[in-house]
PDB file of C-alpha atoms in Angstrom:
ATOM      1  CA  MET H  10       0.057  -0.124   0.205  1.00  0.00           C
ATOM      2  CA  SER H  11       1.039   3.457  -0.364  1.00  0.00           C
ATOM      3  CA  ILE H  12      -0.288   6.892   0.059  1.00  0.00           C
ATOM      4  CA  ASP H  13      -2.962   7.908  -2.114  1.00  0.00           C
ATOM      5  CA  LEU H  14      -4.270  11.216  -0.369  1.00  0.00           C
ATOM      6  CA  THR H  15      -3.719  13.038   2.967  1.00  0.00           C
ATOM      7  CA  LEU H  16      -6.023  14.822   5.030  1.00  0.00           C
ATOM      8  CA  THR H  17      -5.414  17.591   8.007  1.00  0.00           C
ATOM      9  CA  GLY H  18      -7.770  18.223  10.315  1.00  0.00           C
ATOM     10  CA  GLN H  19     -10.107  21.361  10.013  1.00  0.00           C
ATOM     11  CA  ALA H  20     -10.242  23.180  13.544  1.00  0.00           C
ATOM     12  CA  LYS H  21     -14.109  23.238  14.546  1.00  0.00           C
ATOM     13  CA  ASP H  22     -15.284  24.453  17.778  1.00  0.00           C
ATOM     14  CA  LEU H  23     -17.849  22.370  19.729  1.00  0.00           C
ATOM     15  CA  GLY H  24     -19.277  25.568  22.275  1.00  0.00           C
ATOM     16  CA  GLY H  25     -16.914  27.479  25.136  1.00  0.00           C
ATOM     17  CA  GLY H  26     -13.744  26.793  23.466  1.00  0.00           C
ATOM     18  CA  PHE H  27     -13.210  23.259  23.589  1.00  0.00           C
ATOM     19  CA  LEU H  28     -11.776  22.852  19.956  1.00  0.00           C
ATOM     20  CA  VAL H  29     -11.491  19.382  17.969  1.00  0.00           C
ATOM     21  CA  SER H  30      -9.557  18.746  14.877  1.00  0.00           C
ATOM     22  CA  ARG H  31     -12.015  17.022  12.234  1.00  0.00           C
ATOM     23  CA  LEU H  32     -10.961  15.024   9.819  1.00  0.00           C
ATOM     24  CA  LEU H  33     -13.469  13.428   8.056  1.00  0.00           C
ATOM     25  CA  PRO H  34     -15.988  14.128   6.205  1.00  0.00           C
ATOM     26  CA  ALA H  35     -13.586  16.243   4.103  1.00  0.00           C
ATOM     27  CA  ALA H  36     -14.614  17.889   0.750  1.00  0.00           C
ATOM     28  CA  SER H  37     -11.780  15.360  -1.062  1.00  0.00           C
ATOM     29  CA  ARG H  38     -13.295  12.134   1.006  1.00  0.00           C
ATOM     30  CA  GLN H  39     -16.506  11.676   2.725  1.00  0.00           C
ATOM     31  CA  SER H  40     -15.260   8.633   4.082  1.00  0.00           C
ATOM     32  CA  VAL H  41     -12.772   5.403   4.865  1.00  0.00           C
ATOM     33  CA  GLY H  42     -14.598   2.138   5.288  1.00  0.00           C
ATOM     34  CA  PRO H  43     -17.674   2.557   7.438  1.00  0.00           C
ATOM     35  CA  PHE H  44     -16.523   5.780   9.027  1.00  0.00           C
ATOM     36  CA  VAL H  45     -17.884   9.083   7.952  1.00  0.00           C
ATOM     37  CA  PHE H  46     -16.599  11.362  10.698  1.00  0.00           C
ATOM     38  CA  PHE H  47     -13.002  12.175  12.715  1.00  0.00           C
ATOM     39  CA  ASP H  48     -12.955  14.034  15.343  1.00  0.00           C
ATOM     40  CA  HIS H  49      -9.208  14.444  17.518  1.00  0.00           C
ATOM     41  CA  PHE H  50      -9.804  16.413  20.926  1.00  0.00           C
ATOM     42  CA  GLY H  51      -7.133  17.645  22.764  1.00  0.00           C
ATOM     43  CA  PRO H  52      -4.354  17.209  24.303  1.00  0.00           C
ATOM     44  CA  LEU H  53      -6.228  19.787  26.486  1.00  0.00           C
ATOM     45  CA  GLU H  54      -5.253  20.947  29.469  1.00  0.00           C
ATOM     46  CA  VAL H  55      -8.746  20.929  31.939  1.00  0.00           C
ATOM     47  CA  GLN H  56      -8.405  23.472  34.620  1.00  0.00           C
ATOM     48  CA  ALA H  57     -10.156  23.123  37.947  1.00  0.00           C
ATOM     49  CA  GLY H  58     -13.719  23.809  37.647  1.00  0.00           C
ATOM     50  CA  GLU H  59     -13.554  23.969  33.990  1.00  0.00           C
ATOM     51  CA  ASN H  60     -15.516  21.596  32.012  1.00  0.00           C
ATOM     52  CA  HIS H  61     -16.501  20.752  28.262  1.00  0.00           C
ATOM     53  CA  ASP H  62     -19.812  19.294  28.997  1.00  0.00           C
ATOM     54  CA  VAL H  63     -21.515  18.400  25.552  1.00  0.00           C
ATOM     55  CA  ARG H  64     -25.193  18.491  26.011  1.00  0.00           C
ATOM     56  CA  PRO H  65     -28.082  15.585  25.590  1.00  0.00           C
ATOM     57  CA  HIS H  66     -28.100  15.572  21.503  1.00  0.00           C
ATOM     58  CA  PRO H  67     -29.760  13.327  19.569  1.00  0.00           C
ATOM     59  CA  HIS H  68     -28.111  10.863  16.320  1.00  0.00           C
ATOM     60  CA  ILE H  69     -29.382   8.266  13.702  1.00  0.00           C
ATOM     61  CA  GLY H  70     -28.630   6.065  11.308  1.00  0.00           C
ATOM     62  CA  LEU H  71     -24.668   5.899  12.845  1.00  0.00           C
ATOM     63  CA  ALA H  72     -23.066   4.322  15.824  1.00  0.00           C
ATOM     64  CA  THR H  73     -20.113   6.298  17.650  1.00  0.00           C
ATOM     65  CA  VAL H  74     -17.181   5.373  18.478  1.00  0.00           C
ATOM     66  CA  THR H  75     -15.084   6.791  21.367  1.00  0.00           C
ATOM     67  CA  TYR H  76     -11.827   6.176  22.642  1.00  0.00           C
ATOM     68  CA  LEU H  77      -9.537   8.072  25.047  1.00  0.00           C
ATOM     69  CA  PHE H  78      -6.002   8.228  25.631  1.00  0.00           C
ATOM     70  CA  ASP H  79      -6.058  10.570  28.631  1.00  0.00           C
ATOM     71  CA  GLY H  80      -9.127  11.273  30.758  1.00  0.00           C
ATOM     72  CA  ALA H  81     -12.583  10.702  31.656  1.00  0.00           C
ATOM     73  CA  ILE H  82     -15.910  11.287  30.328  1.00  0.00           C
ATOM     74  CA  LEU H  83     -19.339  10.036  31.790  1.00  0.00           C
ATOM     75  CA  HIS H  84     -21.534   8.713  28.985  1.00  0.00           C
ATOM     76  CA  ARG H  85     -25.219   9.228  29.300  1.00  0.00           C
ATOM     77  CA  ASP H  86     -28.393   8.033  26.893  1.00  0.00           C
ATOM     78  CA  SER H  87     -31.928   7.540  26.887  1.00  0.00           C
ATOM     79  CA  LEU H  88     -31.643   4.061  27.171  1.00  0.00           C
ATOM     80  CA  GLY H  89     -30.468   4.397  30.738  1.00  0.00           C
ATOM     81  CA  SER H  90     -26.958   3.809  30.031  1.00  0.00           C
ATOM     82  CA  VAL H  91     -24.528   5.324  32.208  1.00  0.00           C
ATOM     83  CA  GLN H  92     -20.940   4.987  31.573  1.00  0.00           C
ATOM     84  CA  ARG H  93     -17.448   5.945  32.708  1.00  0.00           C
ATOM     85  CA  ILE H  94     -15.501   5.836  29.840  1.00  0.00           C
ATOM     86  CA  GLU H  95     -11.683   5.882  29.869  1.00  0.00           C
ATOM     87  CA  PRO H  96      -8.449   5.130  28.473  1.00  0.00           C
ATOM     88  CA  GLY H  97      -8.203   2.286  26.176  1.00  0.00           C
ATOM     89  CA  ALA H  98     -11.773   1.385  26.324  1.00  0.00           C
ATOM     90  CA  ILE H  99     -14.257   0.980  23.131  1.00  0.00           C
ATOM     91  CA  ASN H 100     -17.716   2.501  23.685  1.00  0.00           C
ATOM     92  CA  TRP H 101     -19.712   1.792  20.495  1.00  0.00           C
ATOM     93  CA  MET H 102     -23.057   3.524  20.721  1.00  0.00           C
ATOM     94  CA  THR H 103     -25.270   2.252  18.251  1.00  0.00           C
ATOM     95  CA  ALA H 104     -27.960   5.379  17.479  1.00  0.00           C
ATOM     96  CA  GLY H 105     -30.057   3.465  14.790  1.00  0.00           C
ATOM     97  CA  ARG H 106     -33.628   4.923  14.614  1.00  0.00           C
ATOM     98  CA  GLY H 107     -32.830   7.557  17.292  1.00  0.00           C
ATOM     99  CA  ILE H 108     -30.766   7.732  20.553  1.00  0.00           C
ATOM    100  CA  VAL H 109     -30.005  10.549  22.656  1.00  0.00           C
ATOM    101  CA  HIS H 110     -26.966  11.248  24.889  1.00  0.00           C
ATOM    102  CA  SER H 111     -24.857  13.722  26.510  1.00  0.00           C
ATOM    103  CA  GLU H 112     -21.464  13.332  27.460  1.00  0.00           C
ATOM    104  CA  ARG H 113     -19.974  15.120  30.869  1.00  0.00           C
ATOM    105  CA  ALA H 114     -17.104  15.508  33.082  1.00  0.00           C
ATOM    106  CA  PRO H 115     -17.335  12.932  36.113  1.00  0.00           C
ATOM    107  CA  GLU H 116     -17.884  14.422  39.077  1.00  0.00           C
ATOM    108  CA  ASP H 117     -14.773  13.600  40.778  1.00  0.00           C
ATOM    109  CA  LEU H 118     -12.908  15.626  38.244  1.00  0.00           C
ATOM    110  CA  ARG H 119     -14.622  18.765  38.132  1.00  0.00           C
ATOM    111  CA  ASP H 120     -13.285  20.336  40.581  1.00  0.00           C
ATOM    112  CA  LYS H 121      -9.496  19.184  39.467  1.00  0.00           C
ATOM    113  CA  ALA H 122      -7.459  19.832  36.412  1.00  0.00           C
ATOM    114  CA  TYR H 123      -7.000  16.784  34.571  1.00  0.00           C
ATOM    115  CA  LEU H 124      -5.968  15.905  30.792  1.00  0.00           C
ATOM    116  CA  GLN H 125      -8.516  15.190  28.182  1.00  0.00           C
ATOM    117  CA  HIS H 126      -7.253  13.777  24.846  1.00  0.00           C
ATOM    118  CA  GLY H 127      -8.980  11.286  22.596  1.00  0.00           C
ATOM    119  CA  LEU H 128     -11.165  10.878  19.150  1.00  0.00           C
ATOM    120  CA  GLN H 129     -14.813  10.115  18.233  1.00  0.00           C
ATOM    121  CA  LEU H 130     -15.528   8.747  15.355  1.00  0.00           C
ATOM    122  CA  TRP H 131     -18.710   7.827  13.416  1.00  0.00           C
ATOM    123  CA  ALA H 132     -19.668   4.577  11.438  1.00  0.00           C
ATOM    124  CA  ALA H 133     -22.724   5.012   9.067  1.00  0.00           C
ATOM    125  CA  LEU H 134     -24.860   2.275   9.727  1.00  0.00           C
ATOM    126  CA  PRO H 135     -25.222   0.110   6.379  1.00  0.00           C
ATOM    127  CA  GLN H 136     -28.407   0.475   4.869  1.00  0.00           C
ATOM    128  CA  ALA H 137     -30.520  -2.355   5.809  1.00  0.00           C
ATOM    129  CA  HIS H 138     -29.918  -1.358   9.446  1.00  0.00           C
ATOM    130  CA  GLU H 139     -30.332   2.597   9.484  1.00  0.00           C
ATOM    131  CA  GLU H 140     -32.999   1.698  11.673  1.00  0.00           C
ATOM    132  CA  ALA H 141     -31.810  -0.577  13.950  1.00  0.00           C
ATOM    133  CA  ALA H 142     -32.606  -0.711  17.702  1.00  0.00           C
ATOM    134  CA  PRO H 143     -30.767   1.523  19.618  1.00  0.00           C
ATOM    135  CA  ASP H 144     -28.274   0.420  21.988  1.00  0.00           C
ATOM    136  CA  PHE H 145     -24.859   1.101  23.978  1.00  0.00           C
ATOM    137  CA  ALA H 146     -21.977  -1.207  24.529  1.00  0.00           C
ATOM    138  CA  HIS H 147     -18.918  -0.975  26.715  1.00  0.00           C
ATOM    139  CA  THR H 148     -15.833  -2.453  25.999  1.00  0.00           C
ATOM    140  CA  PRO H 149     -13.304  -2.140  28.729  1.00  0.00           C
ATOM    141  CA  ALA H 150      -9.673  -1.558  28.264  1.00  0.00           C
ATOM    142  CA  SER H 151      -8.619  -5.044  29.885  1.00  0.00           C
ATOM    143  CA  ASP H 152     -11.416  -7.246  26.902  1.00  0.00           C
ATOM    144  CA  ILE H 153      -9.006  -5.572  23.989  1.00  0.00           C
ATOM    145  CA  PRO H 154      -6.293  -7.854  22.396  1.00  0.00           C
ATOM    146  CA  VAL H 155      -3.313  -6.966  22.158  1.00  0.00           C
ATOM    147  CA  VAL H 156      -0.346  -7.942  20.239  1.00  0.00           C
ATOM    148  CA  VAL H 157       3.658  -7.208  19.926  1.00  0.00           C
ATOM    149  CA  SER H 158       4.219  -7.533  16.313  1.00  0.00           C
ATOM    150  CA  GLY H 159       8.339  -7.359  16.527  1.00  0.00           C
ATOM    151  CA  ALA H 160       8.607  -3.407  18.186  1.00  0.00           C
ATOM    152  CA  ALA H 161       4.806  -2.973  17.300  1.00  0.00           C
ATOM    153  CA  GLU H 162       2.282  -3.092  20.282  1.00  0.00           C
ATOM    154  CA  VAL H 163      -0.940  -3.079  18.484  1.00  0.00           C
ATOM    155  CA  ARG H 164      -4.437  -2.866  20.295  1.00  0.00           C
ATOM    156  CA  VAL H 165      -7.286  -4.409  18.232  1.00  0.00           C
ATOM    157  CA  LEU H 166      -9.663  -2.002  18.840  1.00  0.00           C
ATOM    158  CA  ILE H 167     -12.080  -3.186  16.738  1.00  0.00           C
ATOM    159  CA  GLY H 168     -11.742  -6.315  13.666  1.00  0.00           C
ATOM    160  CA  GLU H 169      -9.499  -8.785  13.216  1.00  0.00           C
ATOM    161  CA  ALA H 170      -5.637  -8.318  12.907  1.00  0.00           C
ATOM    162  CA  PHE H 171      -2.464 -10.019  13.167  1.00  0.00           C
ATOM    163  CA  GLY H 172      -4.053 -13.097  14.060  1.00  0.00           C
ATOM    164  CA  GLN H 173      -6.635 -11.606  17.263  1.00  0.00           C
ATOM    165  CA  THR H 174     -10.086 -10.349  17.363  1.00  0.00           C
ATOM    166  CA  SER H 175     -11.747  -7.557  19.296  1.00  0.00           C
ATOM    167  CA  PRO H 176     -15.504  -8.672  21.059  1.00  0.00           C
ATOM    168  CA  VAL H 177     -16.725  -5.278  19.810  1.00  0.00           C
ATOM    169  CA  ARG H 178     -19.449  -6.332  17.366  1.00  0.00           C
ATOM    170  CA  THR H 179     -20.012  -4.245  14.943  1.00  0.00           C
ATOM    171  CA  PHE H 180     -23.026  -4.561  11.718  1.00  0.00           C
ATOM    172  CA  SER H 181     -20.042  -4.694   8.756  1.00  0.00           C
ATOM    173  CA  LYS H 182     -16.202  -5.588   8.230  1.00  0.00           C
ATOM    174  CA  THR H 183     -14.700  -2.725  10.266  1.00  0.00           C
ATOM    175  CA  VAL H 184     -10.947  -2.227  11.463  1.00  0.00           C
ATOM    176  CA  TYR H 185      -9.819  -0.095  14.116  1.00  0.00           C
ATOM    177  CA  LEU H 186      -6.537  -0.382  15.838  1.00  0.00           C
ATOM    178  CA  ASP H 187      -3.963   1.761  17.833  1.00  0.00           C
ATOM    179  CA  ILE H 188      -0.166   0.765  17.075  1.00  0.00           C
ATOM    180  CA  ARG H 189       2.351   1.745  18.959  1.00  0.00           C
ATOM    181  CA  LEU H 190       5.962   2.183  17.857  1.00  0.00           C
ATOM    182  CA  ALA H 191       9.397   2.489  18.649  1.00  0.00           C
ATOM    183  CA  ALA H 192      11.736   4.958  17.063  1.00  0.00           C
ATOM    184  CA  GLY H 193      13.490   3.451  14.004  1.00  0.00           C
ATOM    185  CA  SER H 194      11.262   0.418  14.162  1.00  0.00           C
ATOM    186  CA  HIS H 195       8.744  -0.413  11.977  1.00  0.00           C
ATOM    187  CA  VAL H 196       6.184  -2.209  11.590  1.00  0.00           C
ATOM    188  CA  ASP H 197       4.140  -4.760   8.355  1.00  0.00           C
ATOM    189  CA  LEU H 198       0.712  -3.980   7.655  1.00  0.00           C
ATOM    190  CA  PRO H 199      -1.174  -6.815   5.882  1.00  0.00           C
ATOM    191  CA  PRO H 200      -4.374  -5.153   3.482  1.00  0.00           C
ATOM    192  CA  LEU H 201      -6.837  -5.537   6.361  1.00  0.00           C
ATOM    193  CA  ALA H 202      -9.951  -4.239   4.722  1.00  0.00           C
ATOM    194  CA  ASP H 203     -11.109  -2.756   1.178  1.00  0.00           C
ATOM    195  CA  GLU H 204     -10.523   0.899   2.763  1.00  0.00           C
ATOM    196  CA  LEU H 205      -7.939   1.275   5.060  1.00  0.00           C
ATOM    197  CA  ALA H 206      -6.580   4.456   6.899  1.00  0.00           C
ATOM    198  CA  LEU H 207      -3.325   5.430   9.157  1.00  0.00           C
ATOM    199  CA  TYR H 208      -3.780   8.551  11.421  1.00  0.00           C
ATOM    200  CA  GLY H 209      -0.729   9.643  13.101  1.00  0.00           C
ATOM    201  CA  VAL H 210      -1.749  11.128  16.769  1.00  0.00           C
ATOM    202  CA  GLU H 211       2.358  10.838  17.919  1.00  0.00           C
ATOM    203  CA  GLY H 212       5.127  11.223  15.975  1.00  0.00           C
ATOM    204  CA  ASP H 213       5.921  11.144  12.632  1.00  0.00           C
ATOM    205  CA  LEU H 214       6.196   8.109  10.421  1.00  0.00           C
ATOM    206  CA  ALA H 215       7.109   6.501   7.175  1.00  0.00           C
ATOM    207  CA  VAL H 216       4.393   5.137   4.785  1.00  0.00           C
ATOM    208  CA  ASP H 217       6.362   3.065   2.205  1.00  0.00           C
ATOM    209  CA  GLY H 218       9.242   5.675   2.291  1.00  0.00           C
ATOM    210  CA  GLU H 219       6.511   8.566   2.080  1.00  0.00           C
ATOM    211  CA  VAL H 220       6.897  11.129   5.323  1.00  0.00           C
ATOM    212  CA  LEU H 221       3.468  11.140   7.314  1.00  0.00           C
ATOM    213  CA  ALA H 222       3.154  13.453   9.590  1.00  0.00           C
ATOM    214  CA  ALA H 223       1.155  13.527  13.084  1.00  0.00           C
ATOM    215  CA  ARG H 224      -2.245  14.346  13.383  1.00  0.00           C
ATOM    216  CA  THR H 225      -2.412  13.632   9.611  1.00  0.00           C
ATOM    217  CA  LEU H 226      -4.673  11.237   8.425  1.00  0.00           C
ATOM    218  CA  ALA H 227      -3.279   8.800   5.520  1.00  0.00           C
ATOM    219  CA  ILE H 228      -5.640   6.819   2.655  1.00  0.00           C
ATOM    220  CA  LEU H 229      -3.912   3.912   1.339  1.00  0.00           C
ATOM    221  CA  ALA H 230      -4.364   2.806  -2.018  1.00  0.00           C
ATOM    222  CA  PRO H 231      -5.009  -0.959  -2.388  1.00  0.00           C
ATOM    223  CA  SER H 232      -1.930  -2.939  -2.440  1.00  0.00           C
ATOM    224  CA  GLU H 233      -0.772  -6.372  -0.685  1.00  0.00           C
ATOM    225  CA  ALA H 234       0.789  -4.436   2.504  1.00  0.00           C
ATOM    226  CA  THR H 235       2.748  -1.379   3.269  1.00  0.00           C
ATOM    227  CA  ARG H 236       5.727  -1.176   5.715  1.00  0.00           C
ATOM    228  CA  ILE H 237       4.943   1.876   8.427  1.00  0.00           C
ATOM    229  CA  THR H 238       8.359   3.209   9.905  1.00  0.00           C
ATOM    230  CA  ALA H 239       8.424   5.601  13.138  1.00  0.00           C
ATOM    231  CA  THR H 240      11.305   7.875  13.487  1.00  0.00           C
ATOM    232  CA  GLU H 241      10.900   8.727  16.513  1.00  0.00           C
ATOM    233  CA  PRO H 242       8.273   6.834  18.879  1.00  0.00           C
ATOM    234  CA  ALA H 243       5.179   6.772  17.218  1.00  0.00           C
ATOM    235  CA  ARG H 244       1.557   5.707  17.847  1.00  0.00           C
ATOM    236  CA  PHE H 245      -1.141   5.926  15.300  1.00  0.00           C
ATOM    237  CA  MET H 246      -4.399   3.923  14.568  1.00  0.00           C
ATOM    238  CA  VAL H 247      -5.295   2.237  11.581  1.00  0.00           C
ATOM    239  CA  LEU H 248      -8.896   2.372  10.296  1.00  0.00           C
ATOM    240  CA  GLY H 249     -11.416   1.148   7.621  1.00  0.00           C
ATOM    241  CA  GLY H 250     -13.787  -1.973   6.367  1.00  0.00           C
ATOM    242  CA  ASP H 251     -15.745  -2.448   3.808  1.00  0.00           C
ATOM    243  CA  ALA H 252     -17.080   0.581   1.538  1.00  0.00           C
ATOM    244  CA  LEU H 253     -19.887   2.131   2.331  1.00  0.00           C
ATOM    245  CA  ASP H 254     -23.340   0.662   0.389  1.00  0.00           C
ATOM    246  CA  GLY H 255     -24.048   3.842  -1.184  1.00  0.00           C
ATOM    247  CA  HIS H 256     -24.086   7.663  -0.253  1.00  0.00           C
ATOM    248  CA  ARG H 257     -25.145   8.864   2.421  1.00  0.00           C
ATOM    249  CA  PHE H 258     -25.921  12.368   3.967  1.00  0.00           C
ATOM    250  CA  ILE H 259     -24.413  13.897   6.774  1.00  0.00           C
ATOM    251  CA  TRP H 260     -26.205  16.610   8.640  1.00  0.00           C
ATOM    252  CA  TRP H 261     -25.370  18.131  12.608  1.00  0.00           C
ATOM    253  CA  ASN H 262     -25.731  15.072  14.562  1.00  0.00           C
ATOM    254  CA  PHE H 263     -27.329  12.754  11.748  1.00  0.00           C
ATOM    255  CA  VAL H 264     -26.217  10.431   9.026  1.00  0.00           C
ATOM    256  CA  SER H 265     -28.696   8.900   6.349  1.00  0.00           C
ATOM    257  CA  SER H 266     -29.057   7.314   3.189  1.00  0.00           C
ATOM    258  CA  ARG H 267     -32.281   9.230   2.624  1.00  0.00           C
ATOM    259  CA  LYS H 268     -32.234  12.870   2.291  1.00  0.00           C
ATOM    260  CA  GLU H 269     -35.853  12.926   3.879  1.00  0.00           C
ATOM    261  CA  ARG H 270     -35.008  10.892   7.097  1.00  0.00           C
ATOM    262  CA  ILE H 271     -33.007  13.782   8.048  1.00  0.00           C
ATOM    263  CA  ALA H 272     -35.272  16.306   7.708  1.00  0.00           C
ATOM    264  CA  GLN H 273     -38.231  14.085   9.620  1.00  0.00           C
ATOM    265  CA  ALA H 274     -35.085  13.368  12.653  1.00  0.00           C
ATOM    266  CA  GLY H 275     -34.863  17.316  12.868  1.00  0.00           C
ATOM    267  CA  ASP H 276     -38.369  17.481  13.415  1.00  0.00           C
ATOM    268  CA  ASP H 277     -38.409  15.041  16.072  1.00  0.00           C
ATOM    269  CA  TRP H 278     -36.034  16.386  17.629  1.00  0.00           C
ATOM    270  CA  THR H 279     -37.543  20.066  18.036  1.00  0.00           C
ATOM    271  CA  ALA H 280     -40.853  18.307  18.702  1.00  0.00           C
ATOM    272  CA  GLN H 281     -38.708  16.452  21.797  1.00  0.00           C
ATOM    273  CA  ARG H 282     -39.983  12.456  20.168  1.00  0.00           C
ATOM    274  CA  MET H 283     -36.177  10.748  20.352  1.00  0.00           C
ATOM    275  CA  GLY H 284     -36.293  10.171  23.954  1.00  0.00           C
ATOM    276  CA  GLN H 285     -34.294  12.014  27.492  1.00  0.00           C
ATOM    277  CA  VAL H 286     -31.391  11.706  29.053  1.00  0.00           C
ATOM    278  CA  ALA H 287     -33.107  10.891  32.625  1.00  0.00           C
ATOM    279  CA  ASP H 288     -32.884  13.660  35.420  1.00  0.00           C
ATOM    280  CA  ASP H 289     -30.919  15.955  32.281  1.00  0.00           C
ATOM    281  CA  LYS H 290     -33.878  18.943  31.336  1.00  0.00           C
ATOM    282  CA  GLU H 291     -30.940  20.354  29.328  1.00  0.00           C
ATOM    283  CA  PHE H 292     -30.688  19.666  25.244  1.00  0.00           C
ATOM    284  CA  ILE H 293     -28.694  21.231  22.566  1.00  0.00           C
ATOM    285  CA  PRO H 294     -31.026  22.586  20.033  1.00  0.00           C
ATOM    286  CA  LEU H 295     -31.261  21.976  16.230  1.00  0.00           C
ATOM    287  CA  PRO H 296     -30.082  24.152  14.448  1.00  0.00           C
ATOM    288  CA  GLU H 297     -31.425  26.579  12.197  1.00  0.00           C
ATOM    289  CA  ARG H 298     -29.856  25.844   8.936  1.00  0.00           C
ATOM    290  CA  ARG H 299     -31.232  23.030   7.597  1.00  0.00           C
ATOM    291  CA  LEU H 300     -29.691  20.101   5.272  1.00  0.00           C
TER     292      LEU H 300
END
């Protein structure tokens, strides 16, 4: 594999000065495998008394995939799920026909300074499952397979790789790996999926000899394999899977193969017909601009 396209993130303010780097969707590439959305947040020094709470908001047609390197998030949703998200765990929330959730600072961190750093991706559901029942699945870090391949440490977050299979269940072939490499070492990445990309979290890499700077997403061209070399201590993600089964419309927090379904979700949210997070009266209103 060689690099077919590189994408750099666009700064987005989620409110209150909480900036993220958004890699997907991009003008030149909407998706990689099922992944249609990719945000990298932090590392951010959260001061004591500060918070970057995300109030209750809805989703349809997708699964959110939350992964932390540092910090913690308290997830609550309209199914009644309450889950503290910590580094190394995979949290897969199937929105399907509709779910509402919030992401807030845990109570024990609200009066402390801490580092917040992680990724949130969205996987579009196959058309046959866009209206699936909503669900939330937490897989703790201790249940994620870890493989040592030469000088590489590979955490198989989702899918199959290097002889290991993640326990995370998905609706289509999906690959998501967290790989660490020592300076000067390399790993040979097999063709794990039809569509595959690399994202450098920390440290520069060489992909078949081509330099890839940190915080850059590289879409890989189809090939037999690729050699990834760390020019310094590095950490990177591998993501991809089967290509989407058709175009997806993406607007606000909604993903669907049908434009009219997104319009309906907007009406449902305005009328508060999508459920509520228990004991939380706050919510993010629908933006005025429509798709």
